[in-house]
Amino acid sequence: MKYSSLIALSALLSALLLAQANLASAQQSPRKQESFRTYTVKKGDTCTSIAREFYGDARAYNHIHQHNDLSEDGYACRPGQKLRLPILPDEAEAKLTARAGNVRAKPPTSAWDPVDVGAEFFKAWRVNTLQRSRAELGFRDNSQLQMTENTLVVIYGPSRATAKRTVARRATVEKGRLKTRLADLSGSRVEVDTPDAKATFDAGRAQVTVDDGESRIANHTGKPVTVTSAKGKGKVSVTAGHGTRVRRGKPPEKPRPLPATPTWTKNFEPQALAIAGSSATVRAEWNPVQKAKAYYVEVSRGRRQIDVLFSKRVPAKIRNLEMRGLPPGEYFVSIVAIDADEFESIPSKLRRLRIHELGAEATQILEANDGQVMLGATLRAPKGLRCATKGAEPAEVFELTTEGTHEVACSGEGVELRTELEAVRPTITTRDGLTMRQGALGAVEVAFEPSLPEGVTAQVSGEGLQAKPLQVGPGQLRVNLTAANDAQVGTREVALYYRDVLLGSFDVEVQQADTVSMQPTEKLQAEYLLTALVGYDAVGADPYWPAAFPTTGATLELGLGTAPTHHFAAEARLGLALHSGDALNTVATARAQALAGWFQTALAPHAGLGVSWQGIIDGESRFSPRASVGVMPTMGELWRLRGEVGVDATPVDGALRFLPEARVGVSLRF
């Protein structure tokens, strides 16, 4: 009764799929006429067994249902029926379903090419994993072959010229190690050839290893594996948990039990804590296995064990291991025992390993792997956990406000983790004894070692003195000082803070306005500007220009300038432009100007006076006085945006001819 229900359900699903396919085909262009062959159903045949015989997959019975009217028989294949079986177009024998590292493939008559997930492989294609690489091949029936590093496999399959498909998928392993995983319900099998042996695998998991002069076949789970020599002699049946060795030119050896699977002790640390940008060390210990010669431990990013981060073979006398350099994330650990004949045990169950990330801003981290952070750093607990230093209340966000080494404990969701972090106060270097007058401007260059965090603020003791920090380079801070006309006279302390944590301070001596200072306080460290501008000269603003003299239109200029004080700058620019007359000509330009403005403010407005020269190459030229206004706001530590409008004033026959212009661009500060 259950079997009849399954057939009816299968028939209903097939009918729905057929109706959907017919609807889709009605909306598309006509397809090429399919080819068919005729098959008479024999006693004992079913639709699934016929599909397995002709298409290599028991689940491919939909091809039979789509092209034969079986509705009167409950969509079952009855003895004596004549079936139309479509000859399928060429299909790939296998597909690359996962990879890590360098994997390459080649058809029989072509060169090697790198391949990625989704690549399809046909008959006689070769697939090769290189050093520290892995790949997973999937067949149409969901059977899988997993290749470890330095493995070479040749894919074989049925002939493309006939509809009949052999049940088995075929592959040849020329070197390396191959793991098979066959779908239990597909009814298929995989035949694997090596230089020394032939093996046929049914549902389950197994491993084939090819070394110099011998092959080892191990059956981990599932149905027995049939193994013969390369010439088909000496057949043995290898049951689950056993393996056989085949030396070149000899029959397979009697199957033997595989080594016992290692088990982990209680000293395995499945979780660890690491600050952002760092890694963790995890220690693992396992129980000894009798007659084990060595153990092999592997850490991968996923359960499929394709993306391997850490692998290590250790002698049998070692039963614990430190896995270093694991960044925050989730991993899976497995271990196998290896006996004197190099047979591997069934791998242990995957053990999940999780490295939790303690979050922090990148500018707050000094040495991630040493656990050094900036004093005042704000840290974020891993998701689902709460953290605290000793004596503090656990929280999702916490700060290190005292200098020194702190033990950080995180807990939650049944997890208890600890790590040590060192809060470091940066060393600050300034020039001592800065003196400035009331109503004057000044600046102090401050160097931070080892690092300068973002968001440093300044607080000044007393009244009338303002301090504004500006980061000017890695580890470099410029503190711009403004003393009011009535600023408090005397020694003033300028304290630098990160968040609420004092990083350091320096003193400033404020003197009365009529006191002669031995130090020129208004003068700043010079700022140099490397400038690139594009622009346009408004030729049509004065009819004289297009009619009387070669005049430029679109321009490109490069320049070099300096701003030695808050209020004064100078620059020179050279450029090329296109002549806007009847023909296009290249025009050379040169400009020099002095600028006055407020260069330490947000927009840095300024005005300029200078001279301009323009001339067609190998042609006429002219000089003109020039005036301009513009802005150059800072953008980050290294850049200024530039915007400028100006006018050239050229005397012609006792009158001035004006040429308006506009420029935009950027300046690099150094």
XYZ file of C-alpha atoms in Angstrom:
670
model
C 0.000 0.000 0.000
C 2.786 2.394 0.889
C 4.591 1.517 -2.350
C 1.438 2.294 -4.407
C 1.090 5.622 -2.592
C 4.679 6.498 -3.386
C 4.116 5.646 -7.076
C 0.971 7.791 -7.143
C 2.784 10.706 -5.491
C 5.689 10.309 -7.908
C 3.247 10.280 -10.818
C 1.541 13.439 -9.603
C 4.849 15.275 -9.232
C 5.950 14.114 -12.686
C 2.667 15.316 -14.209
C 3.102 18.731 -12.592
C 6.686 18.975 -13.830
C 5.579 17.952 -17.329
C 2.830 20.599 -17.375
C 5.292 23.260 -16.219
C 7.835 22.203 -18.850
C 5.187 22.319 -21.605
C 4.104 25.814 -20.512
C 7.695 27.051 -20.520
C 8.401 25.543 -23.940
C 5.290 27.240 -25.360
C 6.741 30.608 -24.359
C 10.171 29.980 -25.870
C 11.469 29.409 -29.355
C 11.078 25.848 -30.761
C 13.713 23.412 -29.529
C 15.774 21.130 -31.677
C 14.035 17.782 -32.347
C 15.102 15.223 -29.714
C 16.350 11.736 -30.642
C 14.848 8.609 -29.085
C 15.416 4.896 -28.867
C 12.791 2.226 -28.150
C 12.980 -0.113 -25.177
C 10.602 -2.994 -24.320
C 9.960 -3.347 -20.592
C 11.051 -6.740 -19.250
C 9.809 -8.707 -16.289
C 11.294 -7.290 -13.099
C 11.899 -3.840 -14.626
C 10.673 -0.692 -12.903
C 10.825 2.896 -14.080
C 13.605 3.569 -11.572
C 15.671 0.537 -12.617
C 15.325 1.505 -16.299
C 16.378 5.066 -15.445
C 19.379 3.711 -13.557
C 20.392 1.511 -16.492
C 20.058 4.112 -19.249
C 20.740 7.398 -17.436
C 22.972 6.308 -14.574
C 20.615 7.665 -11.897
C 17.483 6.012 -10.481
C 15.958 9.446 -9.941
C 15.999 10.203 -13.683
C 12.676 8.385 -14.255
C 11.111 11.775 -15.096
C 12.607 11.348 -18.610
C 10.445 8.225 -19.009
C 7.297 9.863 -17.630
C 7.686 12.950 -19.824
C 7.819 11.022 -23.107
C 5.455 8.095 -22.436
C 1.764 8.021 -21.486
C 1.722 5.785 -18.411
C -1.348 7.308 -16.757
C -3.513 4.182 -17.245
C -0.931 2.075 -15.384
C -0.518 4.467 -12.455
C 2.683 5.795 -14.029
C 4.337 2.401 -13.548
C 6.382 0.576 -16.187
C 4.661 -2.735 -17.042
C 6.305 -5.744 -18.793
C 5.743 -5.679 -22.556
C 5.349 -1.902 -22.809
C 7.405 -0.150 -25.490
C 9.024 2.997 -24.095
C 10.468 5.951 -25.977
C 13.715 6.856 -24.221
C 15.225 10.246 -25.129
C 18.898 10.317 -26.037
C 20.248 12.972 -23.722
C 22.630 15.675 -24.925
C 26.195 15.659 -23.698
C 26.391 16.184 -19.957
C 29.384 16.770 -17.773
C 30.482 13.745 -15.772
C 31.478 15.834 -12.750
C 31.522 19.376 -11.461
C 33.866 21.222 -9.092
C 31.633 21.826 -6.062
C 34.238 23.243 -3.661
C 37.882 24.198 -3.668
C 40.609 25.802 -1.582
C 43.964 26.917 -2.950
C 45.150 26.182 -6.487
C 43.151 23.663 -8.514
C 43.648 23.116 -12.238
C 42.105 20.931 -14.942
C 42.668 19.967 -18.570
C 40.766 18.109 -21.297
C 42.628 15.299 -23.106
C 44.187 17.506 -25.812
C 44.631 20.869 -24.082
C 46.901 22.519 -21.540
C 46.267 22.965 -17.825
C 44.036 25.855 -16.766
C 43.052 27.036 -13.267
C 39.430 26.197 -12.399
C 36.939 27.469 -9.872
C 33.739 26.237 -8.269
C 31.163 25.387 -10.943
C 33.667 24.129 -13.533
C 32.404 21.043 -15.404
C 34.507 18.037 -16.381
C 33.793 15.568 -19.192
C 35.238 12.185 -20.067
C 39.053 11.916 -19.783
C 39.462 15.316 -18.137
C 42.239 15.571 -15.569
C 41.872 17.474 -12.302
C 44.894 18.333 -10.163
C 45.227 19.913 -6.718
C 48.539 21.636 -6.021
C 50.423 22.215 -2.768
C 48.181 23.196 0.184
C 45.063 22.881 -1.986
C 41.899 20.777 -1.913
C 38.945 20.132 -4.173
C 35.583 18.409 -4.123
C 34.074 16.842 -7.253
C 30.339 16.179 -7.435
C 28.701 13.726 -9.847
C 25.147 13.969 -11.174
C 23.901 11.403 -8.650
C 25.297 13.474 -5.735
C 28.242 11.124 -5.197
C 31.381 13.044 -4.288
C 35.143 12.690 -4.540
C 37.283 14.814 -2.249
C 40.871 15.450 -3.326
C 43.595 16.404 -0.856
C 46.728 18.325 -1.844
C 48.961 17.089 -4.686
C 46.317 14.697 -6.013
C 45.728 13.964 -9.705
C 42.421 12.436 -10.831
C 41.217 11.467 -14.316
C 37.426 11.590 -14.823
C 35.879 8.858 -16.980
C 32.278 8.257 -17.989
C 30.008 6.576 -20.521
C 30.249 7.139 -24.247
C 28.569 10.276 -25.542
C 27.297 8.569 -28.699
C 24.565 6.454 -27.069
C 21.638 7.007 -24.762
C 22.662 4.108 -22.583
C 24.604 5.170 -19.495
C 26.630 2.832 -17.348
C 25.648 2.814 -13.721
C 29.121 3.472 -12.336
C 31.040 6.723 -12.339
C 34.694 6.142 -13.105
C 37.818 7.974 -12.024
C 41.530 7.252 -12.002
C 43.804 8.409 -9.184
C 47.360 8.724 -10.475
C 48.794 10.135 -7.252
C 47.691 11.525 -3.908
C 44.717 10.827 -1.673
C 41.054 10.663 -2.619
C 38.013 10.410 -0.364
C 34.686 9.133 -1.691
C 31.238 9.930 -0.392
C 28.383 8.190 -2.230
C 24.719 9.036 -1.998
C 22.815 6.211 -0.301
C 19.682 6.540 -2.470
C 21.191 7.045 -5.926
C 21.729 3.368 -6.672
C 25.046 4.301 -8.295
C 28.577 3.305 -7.566
C 32.033 4.740 -8.220
C 34.851 2.792 -9.814
C 38.301 4.117 -8.938
C 41.431 2.905 -10.709
C 44.991 3.461 -9.517
C 48.304 2.335 -11.054
C 48.114 -0.670 -8.684
C 44.439 -1.486 -8.098
C 40.793 -1.269 -9.094
C 38.142 -0.525 -6.468
C 34.358 -0.336 -6.701
C 32.535 1.709 -4.055
C 28.843 1.610 -3.214
C 27.008 3.819 -0.716
C 29.231 5.065 2.100
C 32.570 6.761 2.711
C 36.005 5.486 1.802
C 39.547 6.617 1.061
C 42.080 5.781 -1.653
C 45.763 6.639 -1.176
C 48.376 6.238 -3.916
C 52.022 6.199 -2.828
C 55.119 5.069 -4.701
C 54.483 1.498 -5.829
C 51.371 0.796 -3.763
C 47.762 1.796 -3.187
C 45.772 1.630 0.044
C 41.977 1.389 0.024
C 40.150 1.993 3.306
C 36.401 1.521 3.807
C 35.156 3.871 6.514
C 31.393 3.337 6.379
C 28.775 1.733 4.154
C 28.699 -1.298 1.891
C 31.755 -3.506 1.223
C 34.304 -2.230 -1.295
C 35.433 -4.631 -4.014
C 39.178 -4.419 -4.741
C 41.323 -6.197 -7.340
C 44.772 -5.706 -8.777
C 45.188 -3.297 -11.672
C 44.685 -6.260 -14.038
C 41.496 -7.361 -12.282
C 42.957 -10.300 -10.339
C 42.769 -11.333 -6.687
C 39.387 -9.868 -5.749
C 38.808 -9.065 -2.062
C 35.830 -7.532 -0.268
C 36.715 -4.781 2.199
C 34.030 -4.257 4.833
C 33.500 -1.060 6.821
C 36.312 -0.331 9.268
C 38.860 -2.321 7.237
C 41.453 -1.640 4.562
C 43.639 -3.433 2.040
C 46.997 -2.698 0.439
C 47.792 -3.480 -3.197
C 51.432 -3.450 -4.222
C 52.200 -2.930 -7.896
C 51.872 -6.153 -9.907
C 50.507 -8.117 -6.933
C 46.999 -9.071 -5.776
C 45.350 -7.197 -2.905
C 46.403 -8.183 0.598
C 43.926 -9.660 3.035
C 41.771 -6.848 4.473
C 42.826 -5.762 7.955
C 41.136 -3.655 10.639
C 41.909 0.043 10.481
C 43.485 1.694 13.540
C 41.049 2.786 16.226
C 39.738 6.340 15.958
C 41.389 8.694 18.494
C 39.216 10.415 21.100
C 39.744 13.825 22.692
C 40.487 14.222 26.401
C 38.911 16.808 28.688
C 41.961 19.035 28.147
C 40.675 20.079 24.727
C 39.905 23.822 24.679
C 37.056 24.284 22.190
C 36.811 28.067 22.614
C 39.225 30.972 22.944
C 39.248 34.774 23.010
C 41.232 37.101 20.711
C 41.207 40.838 20.141
C 40.299 42.078 16.654
C 43.207 41.717 14.237
C 44.980 39.096 16.345
C 44.935 35.312 16.569
C 44.582 32.715 19.289
C 46.416 29.583 20.361
C 44.297 26.515 21.104
C 45.577 23.438 22.916
C 44.202 19.968 22.240
C 44.922 16.590 23.831
C 43.822 13.105 22.769
C 43.872 9.597 24.210
C 46.507 7.164 22.883
C 45.637 4.562 20.238
C 47.242 1.117 20.356
C 49.804 0.427 17.609
C 49.569 3.985 16.316
C 52.748 5.179 14.630
C 51.597 8.795 14.249
C 48.594 11.100 14.432
C 47.329 13.659 11.953
C 45.391 16.717 13.178
C 43.507 19.026 10.832
C 41.673 22.326 11.390
C 39.331 23.550 8.655
C 36.881 26.402 8.199
C 33.910 24.175 7.327
C 32.505 20.731 7.976
C 33.428 19.631 4.454
C 37.121 20.080 5.385
C 38.062 21.726 2.115
C 39.442 25.021 3.424
C 42.177 23.721 5.757
C 43.948 26.294 7.927
C 46.130 24.023 10.005
C 47.373 20.459 9.558
C 50.073 18.636 11.448
C 51.432 15.087 11.565
C 53.050 14.201 14.897
C 54.745 11.001 16.164
C 52.815 8.648 18.446
C 54.682 9.767 21.570
C 53.035 13.190 21.264
C 49.428 13.366 22.430
C 48.846 17.093 22.627
C 49.231 19.958 20.228
C 49.147 23.758 20.169
C 47.321 25.201 17.178
C 48.603 28.755 16.791
C 47.643 31.686 14.614
C 43.887 31.039 14.417
C 42.055 34.329 13.758
C 38.545 34.898 15.169
C 35.996 32.595 13.561
C 34.483 29.118 13.646
C 36.537 26.036 12.815
C 36.287 22.245 12.853
C 38.987 19.904 14.163
C 39.524 16.243 13.311
C 42.224 13.689 14.078
C 43.218 10.286 12.656
C 45.614 7.625 13.892
C 48.183 6.182 11.458
C 49.648 2.673 11.856
C 53.008 1.259 10.781
C 51.686 0.450 7.277
C 50.372 4.014 6.845
C 46.720 2.980 7.135
C 44.649 5.787 8.605
C 41.842 5.345 11.074
C 38.326 6.534 10.433
C 38.501 10.282 11.201
C 37.199 11.404 14.560
C 33.911 13.228 14.751
C 34.413 16.875 13.894
C 34.922 18.983 17.000
C 33.767 22.575 16.682
C 36.302 25.224 17.655
C 35.329 28.856 18.085
C 37.622 31.866 18.459
C 35.553 34.760 19.836
C 36.501 38.287 18.755
C 36.954 41.065 21.277
C 36.139 44.133 19.184
C 38.113 47.392 19.163
C 38.724 50.302 16.800
C 41.796 49.788 14.641
C 43.387 53.040 15.874
C 43.113 51.810 19.467
C 45.059 48.603 18.839
C 48.833 48.971 19.135
C 50.089 45.366 18.895
C 47.186 42.986 18.388
C 49.087 39.716 18.879
C 50.721 41.077 22.055
C 47.375 42.307 23.394
C 48.519 45.947 23.534
C 45.842 48.627 23.221
C 45.748 52.377 23.682
C 45.000 53.620 27.170
C 41.310 54.550 27.122
C 40.438 51.967 24.453
C 36.776 50.993 24.167
C 36.257 47.252 23.738
C 33.180 45.326 22.568
C 32.342 41.912 23.976
C 31.818 39.029 21.516
C 28.228 38.464 20.422
C 26.176 36.881 23.196
C 28.842 37.489 25.861
C 29.546 40.172 28.468
C 33.072 41.129 29.528
C 34.787 43.023 32.328
C 38.133 43.655 33.947
C 38.742 42.471 37.508
C 36.320 44.041 39.962
C 34.112 45.649 37.301
C 30.567 44.761 36.271
C 30.344 42.690 33.053
C 29.025 44.677 30.084
C 28.779 44.477 26.309
C 31.029 47.574 26.014
C 33.806 48.468 28.460
C 36.913 50.679 28.631
C 40.491 50.300 29.843
C 41.026 53.561 31.719
C 44.054 52.619 33.823
C 47.546 51.898 32.598
C 48.963 48.371 32.842
C 47.988 44.732 32.287
C 44.341 43.752 32.742
C 42.738 40.320 32.888
C 39.570 40.412 30.802
C 36.905 37.811 31.598
C 33.981 37.141 29.240
C 31.004 34.912 29.993
C 27.550 33.999 28.727
C 25.740 31.163 26.941
C 27.620 28.645 29.075
C 31.012 30.045 28.008
C 33.785 31.340 30.307
C 36.809 32.867 28.573
C 39.786 34.903 29.755
C 42.607 36.843 28.150
C 45.112 39.541 29.099
C 45.311 43.011 27.572
C 47.864 45.740 28.242
C 46.690 49.360 28.238
C 49.608 51.538 27.109
C 49.933 55.291 27.608
C 51.685 56.773 24.554
C 54.919 58.721 24.942
C 54.440 62.367 23.915
C 57.310 64.523 22.672
C 56.958 68.334 22.347
C 59.242 71.342 22.287
C 59.422 72.828 25.777
C 58.949 76.435 26.822
C 56.729 77.773 24.027
C 56.191 81.493 24.562
C 53.497 83.613 22.916
C 51.969 87.091 23.351
C 48.408 88.075 24.073
C 46.471 88.326 20.798
C 48.950 86.080 18.964
C 48.770 82.714 17.226
C 51.075 79.752 17.728
C 51.385 76.024 17.196
C 53.045 73.061 18.859
C 54.090 69.898 17.026
C 53.448 66.788 19.155
C 54.862 63.338 18.363
C 53.107 60.208 19.712
C 54.899 56.892 20.223
C 53.912 54.195 19.366
C 50.647 55.471 17.882
C 48.243 58.405 17.723
C 44.555 57.577 18.239
C 41.827 59.438 16.382
C 39.770 61.927 18.347
C 42.401 63.526 20.623
C 41.090 66.674 22.344
C 42.851 69.472 24.229
C 41.968 71.255 27.466
C 43.731 74.476 28.578
C 44.072 75.790 32.119
C 43.104 79.410 32.758
C 41.211 81.841 30.525
C 41.747 83.282 27.070
C 43.872 80.567 25.446
C 42.330 78.161 22.944
C 43.931 74.930 21.667
C 42.758 72.968 18.617
C 44.512 69.642 17.779
C 44.942 68.683 14.119
C 46.407 65.347 13.018
C 48.985 66.065 10.313
C 50.572 62.650 9.838
C 51.059 59.191 11.345
C 51.864 59.771 14.993
C 52.013 63.563 14.435
C 49.656 66.122 15.984
C 49.716 69.886 15.496
C 48.074 71.854 18.307
C 47.088 75.296 17.002
C 47.007 77.932 19.761
C 45.094 81.234 19.822
C 45.676 83.714 22.672
C 42.954 86.321 23.187
C 43.907 89.973 23.631
C 43.014 89.640 27.300
C 44.362 86.121 27.779
C 45.501 85.267 31.284
C 49.239 85.911 31.578
C 51.545 83.207 32.908
C 52.326 79.538 32.430
C 49.391 77.597 31.021
C 49.029 73.826 30.809
C 47.638 72.257 27.622
C 46.419 68.710 28.407
C 45.725 66.164 25.661
C 42.921 63.624 26.191
C 41.688 60.551 24.393
C 38.077 60.120 25.451
C 38.351 60.905 29.174
C 41.896 59.575 29.569
C 44.818 61.977 29.966
C 47.564 61.142 27.476
C 50.012 63.921 28.344
C 50.481 67.687 28.549
C 52.823 70.583 27.738
C 53.237 74.166 28.996
C 52.749 77.475 27.181
C 54.006 80.813 28.548
C 51.570 83.654 27.739
C 53.111 87.159 27.969
C 51.593 90.601 27.819
C 51.181 92.073 24.357
C 53.908 94.702 24.883
C 56.434 92.152 26.093
C 59.110 91.296 23.547
C 59.141 87.564 22.865
C 62.437 85.890 22.136
C 60.533 83.373 19.955
C 58.527 84.210 16.768
C 55.234 82.640 17.853
C 53.077 83.555 14.823
C 55.216 81.578 12.481
C 54.097 78.012 11.863
C 56.019 75.097 10.484
C 55.750 75.618 6.727
C 53.076 73.683 4.857
C 53.945 72.787 1.266
C 51.318 72.165 -1.400
C 51.573 70.122 -4.601
C 48.545 71.150 -6.666
C 46.596 69.838 -9.670
C 43.794 71.995 -11.148
C 41.419 71.867 -14.090
C 39.491 74.895 -15.288
C 38.034 77.034 -18.032
C 38.648 80.596 -19.239
C 35.400 82.398 -20.160
C 36.500 83.555 -23.615
C 33.077 84.950 -24.557
C 32.973 87.434 -21.670
C 34.856 90.032 -23.769
C 34.490 89.952 -27.616
C 38.069 91.163 -27.952
C 39.614 87.804 -27.049
C 38.349 85.415 -29.714
C 38.783 88.048 -32.435
C 42.124 89.609 -31.521
C 44.329 87.174 -29.645
C 44.779 83.422 -29.153
C 42.900 82.657 -25.935
C 42.637 79.410 -24.007
C 39.524 77.485 -23.071
C 39.849 74.244 -21.043
C 43.053 74.096 -18.973
C 45.107 71.706 -16.847
C 47.616 73.151 -14.354
C 50.186 71.726 -11.945
C 51.707 73.851 -9.226
C 53.873 74.040 -6.120
C 53.187 76.342 -3.191
C 53.929 77.007 0.459
C 51.936 78.355 3.410
C 54.489 79.400 6.054
C 51.967 81.164 8.353
C 48.279 81.182 9.181
C 47.638 84.082 6.798
C 50.157 84.016 3.943
C 50.931 81.606 1.089
C 52.522 81.704 -2.350
C 52.449 79.396 -5.338
C 53.519 79.000 -8.956
C 51.673 76.954 -11.583
C 52.434 75.662 -15.082
C 49.808 74.333 -17.437
C 48.570 73.401 -20.888
C 45.321 74.469 -22.544
C 43.389 74.239 -25.805
C 43.109 77.327 -28.043
C 39.474 78.314 -28.591
C 39.780 80.018 -31.974
C 39.077 78.639 -35.445
C 41.630 75.858 -34.953
C 42.697 73.892 -31.889
C 46.195 74.777 -30.723
C 48.151 73.814 -27.643
C 48.690 76.774 -25.340
C 51.263 76.958 -22.550
C 50.361 78.829 -19.356
C 52.292 80.022 -16.318
C 51.025 81.784 -13.200
C 52.570 83.062 -9.990
C 50.597 84.574 -7.137
C 50.766 85.582 -3.499
C 47.808 84.587 -1.308
C 46.450 86.118 1.884
C 43.745 84.436 3.940
C 42.809 82.310 6.935
C 44.454 78.990 6.147
C 43.807 77.282 9.509
C 40.025 77.719 9.370
C 37.535 75.179 8.029
C 37.187 76.691 4.525
C 40.529 78.532 4.376
C 39.207 81.522 2.321
C 41.866 83.588 0.582
C 42.553 86.257 -2.032
C 45.488 86.433 -4.412
C 47.451 88.819 -6.642
C 49.966 87.815 -9.269
C 50.892 87.619 -12.938
C 49.779 85.325 -15.750
C 51.503 84.337 -18.988
C 49.887 82.559 -21.926
C 51.201 81.714 -25.342
C 50.659 79.397 -28.263
C 53.593 77.019 -28.563
C 55.835 78.390 -31.352
C 53.501 81.417 -31.544
C 52.485 84.665 -29.810
C 52.351 85.209 -26.045
C 51.128 87.777 -23.515
C 51.574 88.787 -19.843
C 48.668 89.946 -17.658
C 48.134 91.029 -14.054
C 45.860 88.571 -12.273
C 43.565 88.654 -9.218
C 41.711 85.736 -7.623
C 39.632 84.590 -4.650
C 39.129 81.019 -3.475
C 38.880 78.420 -0.730
C 41.089 75.439 0.162
C 39.435 73.369 2.944
C 41.365 70.444 4.398
C 40.247 66.889 3.607
C 41.866 64.421 5.989
C 45.504 64.713 6.940
C 47.119 65.005 3.513
C 44.749 66.836 1.180
C 43.158 70.218 0.544
C 40.302 70.753 -1.893
C 40.775 73.769 -4.177
C 38.239 76.154 -5.630
C 39.245 79.447 -7.268
C 37.832 82.149 -9.530
C 40.019 84.862 -11.006
C 40.412 87.445 -13.733
C 43.278 88.436 -16.044
C 43.450 92.183 -16.814
C 45.401 92.952 -20.034
C 46.040 96.585 -21.182
C 45.085 96.961 -24.888
C 45.180 100.378 -26.612
C 44.860 102.234 -23.317
C 42.010 100.066 -22.056
C 41.861 96.945 -19.873
C 40.529 93.717 -21.338
C 39.254 91.234 -18.710
C 39.316 87.442 -19.015
C 37.350 85.617 -16.227
C 38.457 82.120 -15.266
C 37.580 79.288 -12.854
C 39.683 76.478 -11.385
C 38.952 73.388 -9.226
C 41.301 70.683 -7.986
C 43.251 69.276 -5.053
C 46.502 69.981 -3.226
C 48.695 67.398 -1.521
C 50.067 68.668 1.821
C 53.547 67.748 2.936
